[in-house]
XYZ file of C-alpha atoms in Angstrom:
695
model
C 0.000 0.000 0.000
C 1.201 3.450 -0.842
C 2.111 5.561 2.149
C 1.202 9.260 2.029
C 2.795 11.757 4.405
C 0.288 13.883 6.254
C 1.205 17.489 5.369
C -1.758 18.783 7.280
C -3.512 17.256 10.263
C -7.261 16.760 10.233
C -8.681 18.150 13.417
C -11.723 16.618 15.047
C -13.718 18.252 17.744
C -14.030 16.605 21.173
C -16.765 14.047 21.549
C -18.263 16.145 24.333
C -17.856 19.844 24.748
C -18.740 21.409 28.052
C -22.198 22.392 26.786
C -22.792 19.358 24.628
C -22.040 16.952 27.474
C -25.158 18.022 29.325
C -27.248 17.512 26.174
C -25.847 14.036 25.631
C -26.362 13.251 29.295
C -30.023 14.147 28.943
C -30.326 11.819 25.950
C -28.926 8.869 27.902
C -32.039 7.273 29.278
C -32.342 3.958 31.012
C -35.472 2.613 32.633
C -34.626 1.352 36.117
C -36.997 -1.328 37.351
C -37.943 -1.398 41.000
C -38.127 -4.481 43.193
C -41.900 -4.341 42.810
C -41.589 -4.585 39.022
C -39.280 -7.605 39.284
C -41.595 -9.389 41.751
C -44.642 -8.644 39.613
C -42.915 -9.897 36.473
C -41.690 -13.050 38.237
C -45.167 -14.049 39.457
C -47.054 -13.009 36.340
C -48.323 -16.079 34.477
C -49.983 -16.543 31.112
C -50.551 -19.467 28.758
C -47.280 -19.008 26.870
C -45.214 -18.759 30.046
C -46.916 -21.809 31.570
C -46.184 -23.811 28.408
C -42.530 -22.757 28.394
C -42.192 -23.623 32.089
C -43.650 -27.089 31.522
C -41.341 -27.767 28.588
C -38.397 -26.472 30.616
C -39.044 -28.684 33.629
C -40.218 -31.676 31.570
C -38.263 -31.494 28.304
C -39.056 -35.113 27.428
C -42.478 -33.795 26.327
C -40.721 -31.894 23.548
C -38.384 -34.588 22.263
C -40.971 -37.397 22.544
C -43.184 -35.482 20.100
C -40.446 -35.586 17.460
C -39.124 -39.089 18.239
C -38.295 -40.961 15.011
C -39.225 -44.529 15.817
C -37.686 -46.290 12.808
C -34.437 -44.302 12.762
C -33.673 -44.060 16.487
C -35.234 -47.012 18.331
C -32.692 -49.701 17.327
C -29.735 -47.461 18.212
C -31.326 -46.614 21.570
C -31.890 -50.301 22.374
C -28.271 -51.269 21.582
C -26.961 -48.295 23.529
C -29.294 -48.912 26.468
C -28.229 -52.559 26.879
C -24.510 -51.691 26.661
C -24.868 -48.801 29.088
C -26.932 -50.917 31.497
C -24.234 -53.587 31.748
C -21.614 -50.931 32.525
C -23.996 -49.359 35.056
C -24.333 -52.631 36.976
C -20.584 -53.057 37.273
C -19.911 -49.444 38.216
C -22.743 -49.431 40.735
C -21.154 -52.338 42.559
C -17.672 -50.785 42.350
C -18.582 -47.277 43.495
C -20.524 -48.560 46.466
C -17.163 -49.693 47.834
C -15.968 -46.078 47.599
C -19.001 -45.049 49.629
C -18.158 -47.716 52.275
C -21.507 -49.435 51.683
C -22.545 -53.000 50.807
C -22.160 -53.513 47.031
C -25.814 -54.013 46.133
C -26.730 -50.473 47.206
C -24.810 -49.297 44.152
C -27.503 -50.956 42.041
C -30.099 -48.735 43.720
C -28.046 -45.672 42.780
C -27.832 -46.916 39.186
C -31.637 -47.186 39.009
C -33.689 -44.662 40.981
C -31.884 -41.405 40.091
C -31.831 -42.437 36.420
C -35.569 -43.072 36.393
C -36.213 -39.596 37.792
C -33.640 -37.911 35.621
C -33.495 -39.894 32.385
C -35.305 -37.190 30.447
C -33.010 -34.315 31.485
C -29.346 -35.307 31.067
C -27.288 -37.560 28.896
C -26.694 -40.086 31.624
C -26.935 -40.023 35.405
C -25.571 -42.342 38.044
C -22.837 -42.895 40.602
C -19.774 -40.684 40.233
C -16.502 -41.780 41.874
C -15.639 -38.398 43.440
C -19.076 -38.054 45.026
C -19.013 -41.694 46.124
C -15.711 -41.071 47.866
C -17.069 -37.923 49.567
C -20.075 -39.910 50.786
C -17.698 -42.611 52.018
C -15.737 -40.045 54.039
C -18.942 -38.950 55.798
C -20.017 -42.543 56.386
C -16.705 -43.614 57.940
C -16.650 -40.494 60.113
C -20.052 -41.206 61.650
C -19.827 -45.018 61.552
C -16.111 -45.924 61.701
C -14.772 -49.392 60.977
C -13.196 -49.497 64.421
C -14.888 -48.124 67.501
C -18.461 -47.059 68.272
C -20.518 -44.861 65.916
C -21.527 -41.281 66.661
C -24.369 -41.015 69.164
C -27.440 -40.644 66.924
C -30.929 -41.609 68.070
C -31.880 -43.433 64.875
C -28.980 -45.894 65.164
C -30.532 -47.958 67.937
C -31.124 -51.566 66.948
C -29.408 -51.256 63.547
C -26.437 -53.198 62.281
C -23.283 -51.380 61.184
C -24.242 -51.709 57.499
C -27.742 -50.382 58.165
C -26.311 -47.425 60.069
C -24.034 -46.634 57.141
C -26.896 -46.857 54.688
C -28.883 -44.415 56.837
C -25.975 -41.965 56.879
C -25.414 -42.217 53.109
C -29.108 -41.813 52.316
C -29.556 -38.893 54.716
C -26.557 -36.930 53.428
C -27.723 -37.604 49.856
C -31.211 -36.360 50.759
C -29.724 -33.176 52.245
C -27.544 -32.730 49.181
C -30.634 -33.044 46.981
C -32.496 -30.432 49.027
C -29.605 -28.003 48.585
C -29.466 -28.594 44.830
C -33.234 -28.246 44.480
C -33.240 -25.029 46.506
C -30.426 -23.542 44.436
C -32.289 -24.431 41.259
C -35.552 -22.858 42.437
C -33.672 -19.738 43.556
C -32.078 -19.507 40.083
C -28.482 -19.628 41.321
C -27.160 -22.008 38.695
C -24.562 -19.382 37.890
C -22.656 -20.435 41.029
C -20.836 -23.050 38.957
C -19.084 -20.192 37.132
C -16.939 -19.653 40.237
C -15.456 -23.118 39.767
C -12.999 -22.705 36.918
C -11.866 -25.565 34.711
C -8.442 -25.319 36.347
C -9.889 -25.693 39.834
C -12.122 -28.624 38.809
C -9.147 -30.301 37.121
C -6.958 -29.997 40.217
C -9.793 -31.132 42.476
C -10.711 -34.208 40.416
C -7.024 -35.176 40.126
C -6.758 -35.105 43.916
C -9.986 -37.111 44.145
C -8.480 -39.693 41.794
C -5.499 -40.019 44.137
C -7.877 -40.557 47.089
C -9.828 -43.154 45.092
C -6.620 -44.954 44.109
C -5.467 -45.172 47.729
C -8.907 -46.288 48.932
C -8.914 -49.214 46.472
C -5.465 -50.488 47.383
C -6.868 -52.473 50.298
C -9.150 -54.429 47.928
C -6.403 -54.969 45.358
C -4.001 -56.225 48.038
C -6.642 -58.108 50.017
C -5.912 -56.248 53.274
C -8.195 -55.197 56.102
C -7.736 -51.439 56.478
C -10.263 -49.305 58.361
C -11.749 -46.369 56.498
C -10.421 -43.000 57.649
C -11.554 -39.423 57.029
C -10.393 -35.907 57.799
C -7.095 -34.067 57.236
C -4.099 -36.294 56.439
C -6.371 -39.355 56.255
C -4.642 -40.421 53.028
C -1.280 -40.409 54.826
C -2.613 -42.502 57.706
C -4.282 -44.933 55.267
C -1.022 -45.437 53.375
C 0.755 -45.991 56.683
C -1.704 -48.738 57.680
C -1.355 -50.379 54.260
C 2.450 -50.479 54.296
C 2.558 -51.680 57.899
C 0.766 -54.901 56.927
C 2.007 -55.192 53.346
C 3.430 -58.646 54.086
C -0.156 -59.902 54.593
C -1.049 -59.220 50.952
C -3.356 -61.829 49.420
C -1.435 -63.042 46.352
C -4.586 -64.280 44.605
C -6.230 -60.849 44.920
C -3.072 -59.091 43.728
C -2.561 -61.336 40.679
C -6.241 -61.123 39.723
C -6.241 -57.333 40.031
C -3.065 -56.874 37.972
C -4.377 -59.188 35.245
C -7.719 -57.348 35.119
C -6.056 -53.923 34.998
C -3.623 -54.899 32.206
C -6.298 -56.457 29.995
C -8.833 -53.665 30.545
C -6.208 -50.981 29.924
C -5.023 -52.557 26.652
C -8.548 -53.060 25.302
C -9.553 -49.512 26.265
C -6.568 -48.194 24.318
C -7.702 -50.274 21.331
C -11.208 -48.836 21.693
C -9.822 -45.300 21.680
C -7.480 -45.870 18.749
C -9.999 -47.656 16.513
C -13.228 -46.034 17.688
C -13.944 -44.823 14.150
C -13.845 -48.396 12.824
C -15.556 -50.211 15.708
C -19.369 -50.146 15.481
C -19.583 -50.630 19.265
C -16.752 -50.273 21.840
C -15.663 -53.600 23.288
C -17.330 -53.823 26.754
C -14.167 -55.206 28.300
C -15.133 -54.446 31.912
C -18.304 -56.517 31.551
C -16.448 -59.349 29.814
C -13.713 -59.519 32.449
C -16.295 -59.353 35.238
C -18.172 -62.341 33.809
C -14.920 -64.284 33.416
C -13.793 -63.387 36.967
C -17.151 -64.490 38.377
C -16.918 -67.832 36.577
C -13.324 -68.494 37.645
C -14.028 -67.467 41.240
C -17.060 -69.760 41.393
C -15.222 -72.690 39.769
C -12.181 -72.542 42.058
C -14.090 -71.324 45.124
C -11.824 -68.314 45.715
C -13.649 -67.316 48.886
C -12.852 -70.575 50.713
C -9.668 -71.812 49.068
C -7.806 -68.511 48.738
C -9.516 -66.367 51.405
C -10.620 -63.843 48.779
C -13.157 -61.240 49.843
C -16.127 -61.484 47.433
C -19.281 -59.453 46.875
C -21.354 -62.037 48.730
C -25.104 -62.195 49.089
C -27.105 -59.765 46.948
C -30.711 -59.526 48.187
C -33.385 -59.920 45.555
C -35.648 -56.937 45.014
C -35.762 -53.423 46.429
C -36.032 -52.352 50.038
C -38.822 -50.238 51.491
C -38.411 -46.441 51.487
C -36.722 -44.772 54.438
C -37.127 -41.303 55.917
C -33.916 -39.295 56.413
C -32.550 -38.744 59.915
C -32.639 -35.110 61.081
C -29.731 -35.582 63.480
C -27.564 -36.725 60.591
C -28.553 -33.526 58.756
C -26.941 -31.503 61.522
C -23.838 -33.698 61.523
C -23.312 -33.626 57.733
C -24.448 -30.162 56.566
C -20.849 -28.975 56.158
C -20.008 -31.924 53.879
C -23.318 -31.919 51.981
C -22.883 -28.432 50.528
C -19.556 -29.072 48.718
C -20.996 -32.390 47.539
C -23.939 -30.532 46.000
C -21.627 -28.040 44.296
C -19.127 -30.639 43.061
C -21.850 -32.955 41.744
C -23.473 -30.124 39.815
C -20.199 -28.601 38.576
C -18.870 -31.871 37.138
C -22.222 -32.788 35.596
C -22.634 -29.335 34.071
C -19.116 -29.449 32.603
C -19.802 -32.807 30.958
C -23.203 -31.605 29.761
C -21.588 -28.578 28.101
C -19.252 -30.847 26.125
C -22.099 -32.958 24.770
C -24.383 -29.954 24.187
C -21.762 -28.375 21.928
C -21.137 -31.659 20.136
C -24.822 -32.435 19.515
C -26.115 -28.853 19.244
C -28.627 -28.521 22.057
C -29.085 -26.015 24.870
C -28.675 -26.711 28.585
C -30.029 -24.692 31.489
C -28.011 -24.668 34.717
C -31.018 -24.007 36.931
C -32.997 -26.821 35.310
C -30.042 -29.149 35.851
C -29.942 -28.245 39.536
C -33.662 -28.909 39.935
C -33.352 -32.256 38.186
C -30.319 -33.370 40.209
C -32.009 -32.254 43.414
C -35.186 -34.190 42.655
C -33.313 -37.323 41.586
C -31.126 -37.337 44.710
C -34.080 -36.713 47.033
C -36.152 -39.539 45.555
C -33.124 -41.825 45.242
C -32.156 -41.235 48.881
C -35.663 -42.200 49.972
C -35.004 -45.616 48.384
C -31.544 -45.938 49.987
C -29.343 -44.903 47.084
C -26.354 -42.635 47.584
C -25.279 -39.420 45.838
C -25.612 -39.385 42.047
C -24.210 -37.078 39.435
C -23.199 -37.550 35.835
C -21.828 -41.004 35.022
C -18.776 -40.234 32.878
C -18.123 -43.751 31.565
C -21.805 -44.475 30.991
C -22.259 -41.185 29.170
C -19.322 -42.033 26.925
C -20.652 -45.558 26.285
C -24.148 -44.291 25.533
C -22.811 -41.669 23.123
C -20.334 -43.980 21.406
C -22.859 -46.804 20.944
C -25.219 -44.518 19.053
C -27.745 -43.569 21.722
C -30.000 -40.917 20.235
C -32.345 -39.974 23.094
C -32.961 -40.607 26.769
C -34.799 -43.790 25.846
C -31.341 -45.368 25.966
C -30.913 -44.096 29.533
C -34.282 -45.526 30.501
C -33.390 -48.916 29.002
C -30.095 -48.948 30.905
C -32.050 -48.462 34.138
C -34.291 -51.390 33.169
C -31.203 -53.600 32.701
C -30.116 -52.669 36.236
C -33.612 -53.505 37.488
C -33.466 -56.968 35.874
C -30.152 -57.673 37.609
C -31.540 -56.479 40.954
C -34.778 -58.456 40.737
C -33.690 -61.663 39.013
C -30.032 -62.425 38.278
C -28.116 -60.596 40.980
C -27.110 -63.901 42.571
C -24.779 -64.554 39.623
C -22.526 -61.732 40.842
C -22.119 -63.119 44.380
C -18.753 -64.897 43.744
C -17.241 -61.740 42.165
C -14.024 -60.773 44.047
C -13.973 -57.231 45.379
C -10.430 -56.959 44.064
C -11.902 -57.093 40.543
C -14.138 -54.150 41.339
C -11.177 -52.279 42.796
C -9.129 -52.998 39.674
C -11.937 -51.718 37.427
C -12.185 -48.529 39.470
C -8.414 -47.922 39.342
C -8.059 -48.487 35.600
C -10.898 -46.041 34.957
C -8.975 -43.340 36.850
C -6.551 -42.907 33.955
C -8.333 -39.855 32.538
C -8.415 -38.017 35.853
C -4.861 -38.920 36.843
C -3.459 -37.860 33.468
C -4.749 -34.334 34.095
C -1.441 -33.755 35.876
C 0.030 -33.216 32.407
C -1.708 -29.832 32.413
C 0.727 -28.470 35.018
C 3.713 -27.794 32.685
C 1.401 -26.191 30.126
C -0.225 -23.961 32.765
C 3.179 -22.995 34.145
C 4.294 -21.811 30.716
C 1.029 -20.095 29.759
C -0.644 -18.856 32.932
C 1.181 -19.158 36.239
C -1.668 -17.916 38.472
C -3.865 -20.687 37.036
C -1.052 -23.154 37.631
C -0.869 -22.055 41.275
C -4.642 -22.577 41.609
C -4.296 -26.093 40.178
C -1.422 -27.050 42.462
C -2.902 -25.548 45.632
C -6.303 -27.141 44.992
C -4.781 -30.537 44.254
C -2.363 -30.598 47.197
C -4.917 -29.194 49.656
C -7.535 -31.734 48.547
C -5.057 -34.587 48.906
C -3.781 -33.598 52.341
C -6.808 -31.918 53.962
C -9.612 -33.922 52.400
C -11.893 -33.149 49.472
C -14.278 -30.817 51.318
C -11.590 -28.600 52.895
C -9.452 -28.846 49.770
C -12.274 -27.494 47.626
C -12.693 -24.558 50.003
C -8.954 -23.830 49.917
C -8.904 -24.034 46.127
C -11.877 -21.710 45.805
C -10.216 -19.235 48.145
C -7.002 -19.346 46.110
C -8.959 -18.853 42.897
C -10.689 -15.770 44.293
C -7.311 -14.454 45.462
C -5.948 -14.746 41.931
C -8.962 -12.824 40.623
C -8.365 -10.092 43.205
C -4.649 -10.094 42.394
C -5.295 -9.747 38.652
C -7.775 -6.912 39.210
C -5.694 -5.123 41.838
C -2.430 -5.326 39.909
C -3.374 -5.240 36.213
C -0.785 -5.061 33.465
C -0.840 -1.375 32.617
C 0.892 -0.292 29.444
C 2.041 2.711 27.440
C 0.684 2.643 23.890
C 2.211 3.886 20.663
C 0.948 4.322 17.132
C 1.679 1.556 14.638
C 3.373 3.524 11.878
C 1.092 4.280 8.964
C -2.135 3.218 10.703
C -4.647 4.509 13.210
C -3.960 1.521 15.483
C -2.341 1.898 18.909
C -0.663 -0.990 20.731
C 1.750 -1.600 23.605
C 5.025 -0.072 22.523
C 6.973 -3.011 23.993
C 5.413 -5.407 21.506
C 6.162 -3.609 18.228
C 9.212 -2.154 16.515
C 7.739 0.093 13.789
C 5.983 2.611 16.036
C 5.476 6.348 16.177
C 5.371 8.372 19.433
C 4.867 12.135 19.087
C 7.140 14.143 21.345
C 5.463 15.190 24.580
C 2.502 12.772 24.276
C 1.930 9.710 26.457
C -0.876 7.157 25.995
C -1.623 5.174 29.146
C -3.925 2.148 29.227
C -5.291 0.294 32.262
C -6.998 -3.018 31.343
C -9.123 -3.333 34.459
C -11.955 -1.733 36.410
C -10.725 1.012 38.714
C -11.877 0.632 42.295
C -10.783 1.176 45.864
C -8.264 -1.689 45.858
C -6.265 -0.642 42.800
C -6.623 3.157 42.630
C -3.277 3.711 44.371
C -1.637 1.172 42.062
C -3.207 2.958 39.092
C -1.910 6.350 40.212
C 1.570 4.953 40.821
C 1.721 3.347 37.392
C 0.403 6.540 35.830
C 3.150 8.632 37.415
C 5.736 6.055 36.354
C 4.407 6.055 32.792
C 4.799 9.820 32.386
C 8.350 9.728 33.757
C 7.528 10.971 37.224
C 6.358 14.400 36.150
C 4.567 15.061 39.414
C 6.728 16.944 41.936
C 6.347 15.574 45.415
C 8.030 18.328 47.333
C 9.142 21.920 46.907
C 12.915 22.351 47.084
C 14.996 25.486 47.472
C 17.595 26.443 44.921
C 20.680 24.269 45.162
C 23.050 27.259 44.911
C 24.994 28.191 48.052
C 23.650 30.985 50.241
C 26.342 33.316 51.388
C 26.234 34.332 54.986
C 25.693 38.038 55.622
C 27.518 39.922 58.246
C 24.254 41.624 59.028
C 22.584 39.559 61.749
C 19.222 41.098 60.977
C 19.565 39.921 57.386
C 20.350 36.397 58.608
C 17.283 36.442 60.802
C 15.204 37.477 57.786
C 16.605 34.598 55.721
C 15.769 32.187 58.494
C 12.114 33.201 58.375
C 9.818 30.734 56.565
C 8.832 31.705 53.020
C 5.218 32.825 52.623
C 3.554 30.849 49.812
C 0.056 32.299 50.206
C 0.397 34.434 47.090
C 1.365 31.492 44.824
C -1.205 30.809 42.080
C -3.296 27.610 42.137
C -1.889 26.566 38.763
C 1.798 27.073 38.031
C 3.781 26.799 34.825
C 6.505 24.550 36.161
C 8.645 25.043 33.062
C 9.040 28.773 33.701
C 11.124 30.527 36.366
C 9.395 29.934 39.683
C 9.168 32.317 42.634
C 10.609 31.862 46.083
C 13.714 30.012 44.900
C 11.593 26.910 44.098
C 12.728 24.396 41.498
C 11.128 21.182 40.251
C 12.072 18.624 37.620
C 11.379 19.797 34.097
C 8.093 18.533 32.645
C 8.705 16.753 29.320
C 5.083 15.714 28.677
C 2.473 18.206 27.542
C -0.386 15.757 26.789
C -1.578 12.543 28.414
C -4.209 10.239 26.921
C -5.950 7.751 29.210
C -7.382 4.768 27.344
C -10.512 3.702 29.247
C -11.713 1.126 26.708
C -11.169 -1.725 29.210
C -12.506 0.115 32.282
C -15.920 -1.376 33.024
C -16.696 0.516 36.233
C -15.387 2.971 38.818
C -16.436 3.197 42.447
C -16.520 6.301 44.633
C -12.991 5.787 45.957
C -11.725 5.485 42.397
C -13.556 8.651 41.378
C -11.893 10.620 44.161
C -8.446 9.201 43.432
C -8.833 9.738 39.693
C -9.923 13.336 40.162
C -6.975 14.037 42.475
C -4.561 12.521 39.940
C -6.042 14.529 37.084
C -5.784 17.770 39.074
C -2.133 17.097 39.860
C -1.460 16.662 36.157
C -3.479 19.686 35.101
C -1.703 21.910 37.624
C 1.664 21.069 36.059
C 0.398 22.097 32.621
C -0.302 18.572 31.369
C -3.392 18.283 29.192
C -5.350 15.136 30.000
C -7.684 13.341 27.574
C -9.856 10.307 28.277
C -10.843 8.128 25.324
C -13.224 5.206 24.666
C -14.993 5.685 27.998
C -18.250 3.809 28.507
C -21.248 6.114 28.308
C -22.632 4.951 31.647
C -19.309 5.664 33.346
C -19.565 9.175 31.945
C -23.071 9.411 33.293
C -21.831 8.339 36.714
C -19.036 10.913 36.595
C -21.564 13.626 35.834
C -23.987 12.523 38.581
C -21.147 12.401 41.139
C -20.092 16.021 40.416
C -16.756 14.871 38.998
C -16.315 17.892 36.745
C -15.389 21.431 37.846
C -13.362 24.386 36.605
C -10.197 22.285 36.315
C -11.470 18.826 35.385
C -13.706 19.511 32.394
C -15.968 17.238 30.375
C -14.309 18.393 27.151
C -11.427 15.984 27.844
C -13.497 13.040 26.510
C -12.951 11.735 22.968
C -14.683 8.951 21.150
C -11.529 7.212 19.916
C -7.850 7.318 20.706
C -6.972 8.451 17.192
C -9.383 11.409 17.428
C -7.620 12.575 20.572
C -4.201 12.145 18.949
C -5.191 14.232 15.912
C -6.513 16.941 18.211
C -3.235 17.005 20.171
C -1.125 17.111 17.001
C -3.124 20.073 15.720
C -2.698 21.883 19.041
C 0.997 20.968 19.397
C 2.383 20.663 15.853
C 5.178 18.181 15.337
C 8.616 19.655 14.576
C 9.488 18.027 11.266
C 13.187 18.726 11.685
C 13.545 16.820 14.940
C 10.662 14.347 14.888
C 9.225 11.829 12.491
C 6.261 12.956 10.481
C 3.132 10.938 11.175
C 2.284 8.698 8.237
C -1.082 7.323 7.323
C -2.012 4.688 4.775
């Protein structure tokens, strides 16, 4: 492109003159609704709104109307059967994480899915939540020693007490989720960043791995909870490592190797395989047959699943005393369950082009956990493996989810006895091998360290705190660290001095470009953050630094020596303090100053403040900004503010920001407009300075 030297500058008028600003201010109109208006609008109901509410809460009504029977039914049946088999196995395995008898995992794989099958891709037991439930269960009903004194425990066995605790904490978790959904606070998940969730789930995977070692090694290790519980658990395992059951260890290693290899084959050839190989189900069937044939339980002292009662148990009311004992743990469980499920839902919603509603998800999870807890199931969230199986096997709608629940029901009511000889070490091995995805998240650390160190710190702190302090306290520590990084970024933003990209009307950080143009005596300062009470001092300091410390802090006398006079009266007069009352309010610091005062020479005549990234200012910021502007104006520095949001300008006007010194005429629409105005007012010396070029 041909470059043309600008012989004459085009001058633009300010966006707002002193008189025009008031006119523009009057044109800025915004209708502010009162609380009464919001309440009235919220409770107003008509036919259209009632229909939308019904479709929102019961979306299966919408997709059932468009269900394509011939095209979708076969795929849903195949997917439902495959997902149901995986659900049975994972239900048994995750119940061990919750420190409950295995068959209660089948309840969790059935009741929440029935309630929730029409709202998410797939619901069921989630290992992190199962582990959090297990920590509560072992705290109230420990493996060694008496349980906590709770009225409802009288006459119950240890397993029944644990089931009551798990169901009650799940019920409370469901109430919290339902309440948050009804109060429309689904946005709360936004405070859990992907980095925090990644660090938290990695720590949870470490906890799960350690908790399954006792099944893999065939050891009797009591369940522990609280800070440093993982350290104490590892200590108890290594103390009795010589008691390892060789049969359990060999079986577990064999299962893990085979399952891992076949899963890698599934991932590598998923485009060619019509259906992923259900290796967990296959190995479980083989392990059951071998265990039954060789009588592992008697001959090799292997701990097996044991008796699985036929049918479902009667509903149970939650225990109010347990509510008081578990409220602190139930809240993070509610948040974690929703956050993980919502993250997975977002992935599938983008892939399959449908919309999800966070508040609706909370209501659905709350309802499913409340009803599931009444039938003695434990906390449910999204089932990652089952969701992947359902999606990869061609499941089109939630009919597949419903069919998977029916498969679980068949196992519970009819053929559950076939799983009785299954070694628990097999379940532990299946759980461990499925932790690969969560454990491999540690590979994010080097990338985060190179790209975003504050995020890396959040990941590390969350992970380490969750490992050492427990998942509930670790989540709180991670959230606190995340909020600290937000405060740190806002309080200490990366301010910059901009320069013109030669030949354009674009202005960028002068440190990032070589071919730049900076008119003599002009500084462009940009702050990429809101200005508020916490960073106003930082902003003023960076501003002074950017304009080469043009603000004099103190008055100093002339540095020349003062000769002593022989006249004592003259000496007394010199010793008298100088009277500054007649000094003007505004002083030209570049001229000769009175009273033997000298200050550093001011090399900047114009300062442009780029407010394009300033979203708000509070009262403290307004005061600090006005003081800074007055200091600049009083040393003959012209200040211009560009790209300021119109509502910030309105706030400045309503807060009496402008006066005889700080005038509204300093505002310009764009940075280039302000620069052209300055160049017209202070022409560039062509002999000593580059001439501005424009394409």
